[in-house]
Short mmCIF file of C-alpha atoms and ligand atoms in Angstrom, two decimals:
data_model
loop_
_atom_site.label_atom_id
_atom_site.label_comp_id
_atom_site.label_asym_id
_atom_site.label_seq_id
_atom_site.Cartn_x
_atom_site.Cartn_y
_atom_site.Cartn_z
CA UNK A 1 -2.56 -7.90 27.77
CA UNK A 2 0.79 -9.63 28.21
CA UNK A 3 2.88 -7.77 25.65
CA UNK A 4 2.81 -4.22 24.25
CA UNK A 5 4.92 -2.21 21.84
CA UNK A 6 5.06 1.58 22.16
CA UNK A 7 6.35 4.07 19.63
CA UNK A 8 7.94 7.15 21.21
CA UNK A 9 8.87 9.95 18.81
CA UNK A 10 12.10 11.91 18.56
CA UNK A 11 12.02 15.52 19.73
CA UNK A 12 13.69 18.89 19.38
CA UNK A 13 14.69 20.15 22.82
CA UNK A 14 15.04 23.81 23.79
CA UNK A 15 13.52 25.10 20.51
CA UNK A 16 16.37 27.64 20.80
CA UNK A 17 14.96 29.96 23.43
CA UNK A 18 13.49 27.52 25.96
CA UNK A 19 16.60 25.81 27.33
CA UNK A 20 15.57 22.65 29.20
CA UNK A 21 11.86 23.64 29.34
CA UNK A 22 10.50 23.73 25.76
CA UNK A 23 10.46 21.07 23.04
CA UNK A 24 8.46 19.63 20.17
CA UNK A 25 7.96 16.08 18.94
CA UNK A 26 9.33 14.86 15.60
CA UNK A 27 7.02 12.06 14.60
CA UNK A 28 9.06 11.06 11.53
CA UNK A 29 11.38 8.91 13.62
CA UNK A 30 11.30 7.31 17.02
CA UNK A 31 12.08 4.30 19.20
CA UNK A 32 9.88 1.20 19.47
CA UNK A 33 9.94 -0.46 22.85
CA UNK A 34 8.34 -3.84 23.44
CA UNK A 35 7.59 -4.89 27.01
CA UNK A 36 6.27 -8.32 28.03
CA UNK A 37 4.99 -9.60 31.34
CA UNK A 38 7.08 -12.37 32.88
CA UNK A 39 6.31 -14.68 35.77
CA UNK A 40 9.72 -14.01 37.24
CA UNK A 41 9.66 -10.66 39.04
CA UNK A 42 12.17 -7.93 38.19
CA UNK A 43 13.28 -6.33 34.94
CA UNK A 44 15.33 -7.81 32.12
CA UNK A 45 16.44 -6.15 28.89
CA UNK A 46 16.61 -8.85 26.24
CA UNK A 47 18.30 -6.81 23.52
CA UNK A 48 18.69 -3.65 21.54
CA UNK A 49 18.37 -3.38 17.76
CA UNK A 50 18.06 -0.68 15.09
CA UNK A 51 20.37 2.29 14.59
CA UNK A 52 22.04 1.79 18.00
CA UNK A 53 22.91 -1.69 19.24
CA UNK A 54 25.56 -1.27 21.91
CA UNK A 55 23.54 0.12 24.82
CA UNK A 56 24.13 -1.32 28.30
CA UNK A 57 21.63 -4.07 29.02
CA UNK A 58 21.82 -3.74 32.82
CA UNK A 59 18.53 -2.00 33.64
CA UNK A 60 20.20 0.38 36.15
CA UNK A 61 22.56 1.72 33.48
CA UNK A 62 20.04 1.91 30.65
CA UNK A 63 17.70 4.92 30.20
CA UNK A 64 14.70 2.75 29.32
CA UNK A 65 15.61 0.28 32.07
CA UNK A 66 15.90 2.97 34.69
CA UNK A 67 12.53 4.46 33.75
CA UNK A 68 10.98 1.00 33.90
CA UNK A 69 12.52 0.44 37.35
CA UNK A 70 10.84 3.67 38.54
CA UNK A 71 7.49 2.44 37.21
CA UNK A 72 8.02 -1.01 38.73
CA UNK A 73 8.81 0.41 42.17
CA UNK A 74 5.61 2.48 42.12
CA UNK A 75 3.35 -0.22 40.64
CA UNK A 76 4.81 -3.19 42.51
CA UNK A 77 3.11 -5.67 40.14
CA UNK A 78 2.79 -9.43 40.75
CA UNK A 79 4.85 -10.03 37.59
CA UNK A 80 8.14 -8.94 36.07
CA UNK A 81 9.01 -7.17 32.81
CA UNK A 82 11.10 -8.15 29.82
CA UNK A 83 11.97 -5.39 27.38
CA UNK A 84 13.34 -5.12 23.85
CA UNK A 85 14.56 -1.76 22.58
CA UNK A 86 14.46 -0.94 18.87
CA UNK A 87 16.28 2.32 18.33
CA UNK A 88 15.14 4.53 15.48
CA UNK A 89 16.88 7.64 16.83
CA UNK A 90 20.67 7.93 16.61
CA UNK A 91 22.37 8.68 19.94
CA UNK A 92 24.26 11.94 20.32
CA UNK A 93 22.16 13.46 17.55
CA UNK A 94 20.26 16.06 19.57
CA UNK A 95 16.95 14.39 18.70
CA UNK A 96 16.02 13.13 22.15
CA UNK A 97 16.97 9.49 21.64
CA UNK A 98 17.44 8.66 25.31
CA UNK A 99 14.21 10.42 26.26
CA UNK A 100 12.26 8.46 23.63
CA UNK A 101 13.56 5.13 24.96
CA UNK A 102 12.57 6.05 28.51
CA UNK A 103 9.13 7.25 27.39
CA UNK A 104 8.54 4.20 25.18
CA UNK A 105 9.43 1.86 28.05
CA UNK A 106 6.95 3.34 30.51
CA UNK A 107 4.16 3.74 27.95
CA UNK A 108 4.50 0.08 26.88
CA UNK A 109 4.73 -1.22 30.47
CA UNK A 110 1.82 0.96 31.56
CA UNK A 111 -0.41 -0.83 29.03
CA UNK A 112 0.29 -4.09 30.90
CA UNK A 113 -0.74 -2.82 34.33
CA UNK A 114 -4.14 -3.55 35.83
CA UNK A 115 -4.22 0.00 37.16
CA UNK A 116 -2.29 2.19 34.72
CA UNK A 117 -0.68 5.50 35.74
CA UNK A 118 -1.65 8.88 34.25
CA UNK A 119 0.70 10.57 31.78
CA UNK A 120 2.10 13.05 34.28
CA UNK A 121 3.26 10.18 36.49
CA UNK A 122 4.79 8.48 33.44
CA UNK A 123 6.67 11.73 32.80
CA UNK A 124 8.25 11.51 36.25
CA UNK A 125 9.31 7.89 35.71
CA UNK A 126 10.82 8.82 32.33
CA UNK A 127 12.79 11.69 33.89
CA UNK A 128 14.70 9.17 36.01
CA UNK A 129 15.72 7.38 32.82
CA UNK A 130 16.85 10.57 31.07
CA UNK A 131 19.08 11.37 34.04
CA UNK A 132 21.14 8.23 33.31
CA UNK A 133 21.98 9.44 29.81
CA UNK A 134 22.60 13.14 30.21
CA UNK A 135 23.70 13.34 33.83
CA UNK A 136 20.99 15.85 34.66
CA UNK A 137 17.23 15.93 34.91
CA UNK A 138 15.52 17.94 32.22
CA UNK A 139 12.19 17.47 30.55
CA UNK A 140 12.34 19.26 27.22
CA UNK A 141 12.69 16.01 25.25
CA UNK A 142 10.63 13.73 27.47
CA UNK A 143 7.53 15.91 27.62
CA UNK A 144 7.06 16.32 23.84
CA UNK A 145 7.91 12.67 23.18
CA UNK A 146 5.22 11.66 25.67
CA UNK A 147 2.55 14.27 24.94
CA UNK A 148 3.28 15.21 21.29
CA UNK A 149 3.38 18.67 19.70
CA UNK A 150 5.07 21.72 21.22
CA UNK A 151 5.26 21.39 25.00
CA UNK A 152 6.36 23.73 27.79
CA UNK A 153 7.23 22.17 31.16
CA UNK A 154 7.41 24.26 34.32
CA UNK A 155 9.00 22.76 37.45
CA UNK A 156 11.01 19.61 38.06
CA UNK A 157 9.71 17.95 41.24
CA UNK A 158 6.08 18.51 40.32
CA UNK A 159 6.25 19.38 36.65
CA UNK A 160 3.38 21.26 35.03
CA UNK A 161 3.05 20.42 31.37
CA UNK A 162 1.44 22.80 28.91
CA UNK A 163 0.82 21.94 25.29
CA UNK A 164 1.36 25.13 23.27
CA UNK A 165 -0.78 25.68 20.15
CA UNK A 166 1.14 26.10 16.91
CA UNK A 167 -0.25 28.31 14.11
CA UNK A 168 -1.61 26.21 11.27
CA UNK A 169 0.73 25.91 8.33
CA UNK A 170 3.87 26.05 10.48
CA UNK A 171 6.14 23.13 9.73
CA UNK A 172 9.44 21.93 11.14
CA UNK A 173 12.50 21.19 9.04
CA UNK A 174 15.07 18.90 10.62
CA UNK A 175 18.62 18.36 9.34
CA UNK A 176 20.74 15.77 11.13
CA UNK A 177 24.42 15.91 10.14
CA UNK A 178 26.20 12.58 10.48
CA UNK A 179 28.16 13.41 13.61
CA UNK A 180 28.03 12.56 17.29
CA UNK A 181 27.91 15.23 19.99
CA UNK A 182 27.69 13.83 23.53
CA UNK A 183 25.01 15.69 25.49
CA UNK A 184 27.15 15.76 28.61
CA UNK A 185 29.94 17.51 26.70
CA UNK A 186 27.56 20.03 25.13
CA UNK A 187 26.22 20.81 28.61
CA UNK A 188 29.67 20.98 30.20
CA UNK A 189 30.84 23.80 27.91
CA UNK A 190 28.00 26.12 28.98
CA UNK A 191 28.94 29.01 31.22
CA UNK A 192 27.33 29.03 34.66
CA UNK A 193 26.40 32.74 34.47
CA UNK A 194 24.31 34.75 32.05
CA UNK A 195 24.86 38.46 31.42
CA UNK A 196 21.90 40.59 32.48
CA UNK A 197 21.42 41.97 28.95
CA UNK A 198 21.28 38.43 27.51
CA UNK A 199 18.86 37.39 30.24
CA UNK A 200 16.52 40.24 29.28
CA UNK A 201 16.72 39.42 25.56
CA UNK A 202 16.20 35.72 26.09
CA UNK A 203 13.22 36.29 28.38
CA UNK A 204 11.68 38.68 25.87
CA UNK A 205 12.29 36.25 23.02
CA UNK A 206 10.75 33.28 24.84
CA UNK A 207 7.75 35.35 25.92
CA UNK A 208 7.35 36.73 22.40
CA UNK A 209 7.65 33.30 20.81
CA UNK A 210 5.00 31.77 23.09
CA UNK A 211 2.70 34.78 22.66
CA UNK A 212 3.14 34.47 18.91
CA UNK A 213 2.13 30.81 19.07
CA UNK A 214 -1.03 31.61 21.05
CA UNK A 215 -2.04 34.57 18.85
CA UNK A 216 -1.00 33.24 15.41
CA UNK A 217 1.48 36.10 15.11
CA UNK A 218 4.19 34.81 12.78
CA UNK A 219 6.22 38.01 13.03
CA UNK A 220 6.40 37.64 16.80
CA UNK A 221 7.47 34.00 16.38
CA UNK A 222 10.17 35.09 13.92
CA UNK A 223 11.37 37.81 16.30
CA UNK A 224 11.30 35.51 19.31
CA UNK A 225 12.92 32.40 17.81
CA UNK A 226 16.36 33.78 18.49
CA UNK A 227 18.53 32.19 21.16
CA UNK A 228 21.09 34.68 22.49
CA UNK A 229 22.34 32.53 25.40
CA UNK A 230 22.94 28.87 24.50
CA UNK A 231 23.36 28.91 20.71
CA UNK A 232 26.37 31.28 20.73
CA UNK A 233 28.16 28.90 23.11
CA UNK A 234 27.39 25.69 21.25
CA UNK A 235 27.43 26.63 17.57
CA UNK A 236 31.16 25.95 17.22
CA UNK A 237 30.40 22.25 17.80
CA UNK A 238 28.49 22.13 14.49
CA UNK A 239 30.41 22.46 11.20
CA UNK A 240 28.83 25.14 9.01
CA UNK A 241 26.32 26.22 11.66
CA UNK A 242 26.25 29.90 10.64
CA UNK A 243 25.97 29.08 6.92
CA UNK A 244 23.19 26.53 7.50
CA UNK A 245 21.25 28.98 9.65
CA UNK A 246 21.74 31.86 7.19
CA UNK A 247 20.60 29.66 4.28
CA UNK A 248 17.46 28.63 6.16
CA UNK A 249 16.59 32.24 7.01
CA UNK A 250 17.26 33.40 3.44
CA UNK A 251 14.83 30.72 2.22
CA UNK A 252 12.02 32.10 4.35
CA UNK A 253 12.41 30.20 7.65
CA UNK A 254 10.75 31.72 10.70
CA UNK A 255 13.76 30.69 12.78
CA UNK A 256 16.60 28.18 12.84
CA UNK A 257 18.69 26.89 15.71
CA UNK A 258 20.26 23.85 17.34
CA UNK A 259 18.06 20.87 18.14
CA UNK A 260 18.68 20.02 21.80
CA UNK A 261 22.40 19.67 22.44
CA UNK A 262 23.09 19.29 18.69
CA UNK A 263 24.45 18.60 16.14
CA UNK A 264 20.99 18.36 14.51
CA UNK A 265 19.57 21.72 13.45
CA UNK A 266 15.92 22.60 13.08
CA UNK A 267 14.00 25.37 11.38
CA UNK A 268 10.39 26.45 11.52
CA UNK A 269 8.87 27.52 8.22
CA UNK A 270 5.53 27.86 6.53
CA UNK A 271 4.69 24.71 4.59
CA UNK A 272 5.14 26.56 1.28
CA UNK A 273 8.77 27.39 2.14
CA UNK A 274 9.73 24.18 3.93
CA UNK A 275 11.17 22.26 0.97
CA UNK A 276 13.42 25.16 -0.05
CA UNK A 277 14.58 25.59 3.55
CA UNK A 278 15.36 21.88 3.78
CA UNK A 279 17.33 21.84 0.50
CA UNK A 280 19.39 24.87 1.46
CA UNK A 281 20.21 23.56 4.93
CA UNK A 282 21.30 20.16 3.61
CA UNK A 283 23.34 21.81 0.82
CA UNK A 284 25.19 24.00 3.33
CA UNK A 285 25.99 21.01 5.52
CA UNK A 286 27.33 19.24 2.42
CA UNK A 287 29.44 22.31 1.54
CA UNK A 288 30.94 21.99 5.01
CA UNK A 289 31.79 18.36 4.44
CA UNK A 290 28.94 16.70 6.36
CA UNK A 291 26.12 14.59 4.91
CA UNK A 292 22.78 15.13 6.63
CA UNK A 293 19.51 13.24 6.97
CA UNK A 294 16.50 15.50 6.69
CA UNK A 295 12.79 15.60 7.39
CA UNK A 296 9.90 18.02 7.01
CA UNK A 297 7.26 17.34 9.66
CA UNK A 298 4.19 19.02 11.13
CA UNK A 299 4.89 20.42 14.60
CA UNK A 300 1.55 19.14 15.88
CA UNK A 301 1.59 15.38 16.51
CA UNK A 302 0.18 12.71 18.79
CA UNK A 303 3.08 11.74 21.08
CA UNK A 304 3.97 8.28 22.34
CA UNK A 305 1.43 5.55 21.70
CA UNK A 306 0.84 1.83 21.72
CA UNK A 307 1.31 0.46 18.21
CA UNK A 308 1.06 -3.30 18.81
N1 HSE B 401 17.95 20.72 26.94
C1 HSE B 401 18.99 19.75 26.76
C2 HSE B 401 20.26 20.45 26.37
C3 HSE B 401 18.58 18.78 25.70
O1 HSE B 401 20.20 21.32 25.50
O2 HSE B 401 21.31 20.15 26.91
C4 HSE B 401 19.58 17.68 25.50
O3 HSE B 401 19.28 16.57 26.27
#
């Protein structure tokens, strides 16, 4: 194979209670990365199209480029790589756009190798790309974009990835207000310390949420999907946050919070309630002066894959 195109889905990082360690894939949108073999060694980014077009094309400064460099160093192939990036995920949206580009790059390039790497190794290459965009290494967008579904990642140097089962019928509602929130800024405003009471609540909520997922206990999921640490510090960045969240919960959502660093918001709901939750969230954003794109998607999905 001399050319491959990978689709890498968007993702919701944190899922409220799992800051930097938990995320789920959003298969409704994603980035498409095409990588070709070239005789000339090295890496070249030929262009960037789609909803973002002004990314740096120097591989060192580009999330996809940096991930591809990491793969190239490890694989040391006899050939070089040329890459085109087609962005389907807006930047600064909280939908894991930089992670998807990094994941798409390594999945596409991996298909061109005589001895491909396993997915866990691809995760490590992608993490180097994500670091370019957000200034820190975290995996809560990369892991779901790569593996699909709801994913917990434990550890950074040798990450352990666990796909978490999601009760059937649970659906995600995504509302993306047309605004830009830089991830670095949304990380910079976070306090360095957490009060002991908040730590206890957050731990209980994360444990309850995960237990609820494993045991099909929707009440435990509802109880647990409640971020008492990060959301209170970031919600002021999102116009109408409290109204959007309240509207989702009043329409039967199991939980509603910020997607990654925001401004996108997500809710979990049973399929029967999902349309009402979506309408109410979008209406509240509109009442606060912001138009929003919106999707209803299953939480379970396939993750990044070769499409051409
Ligand atoms: N976990 C990250 C954050 C996701 O919330 O800052 C954004 O990259």
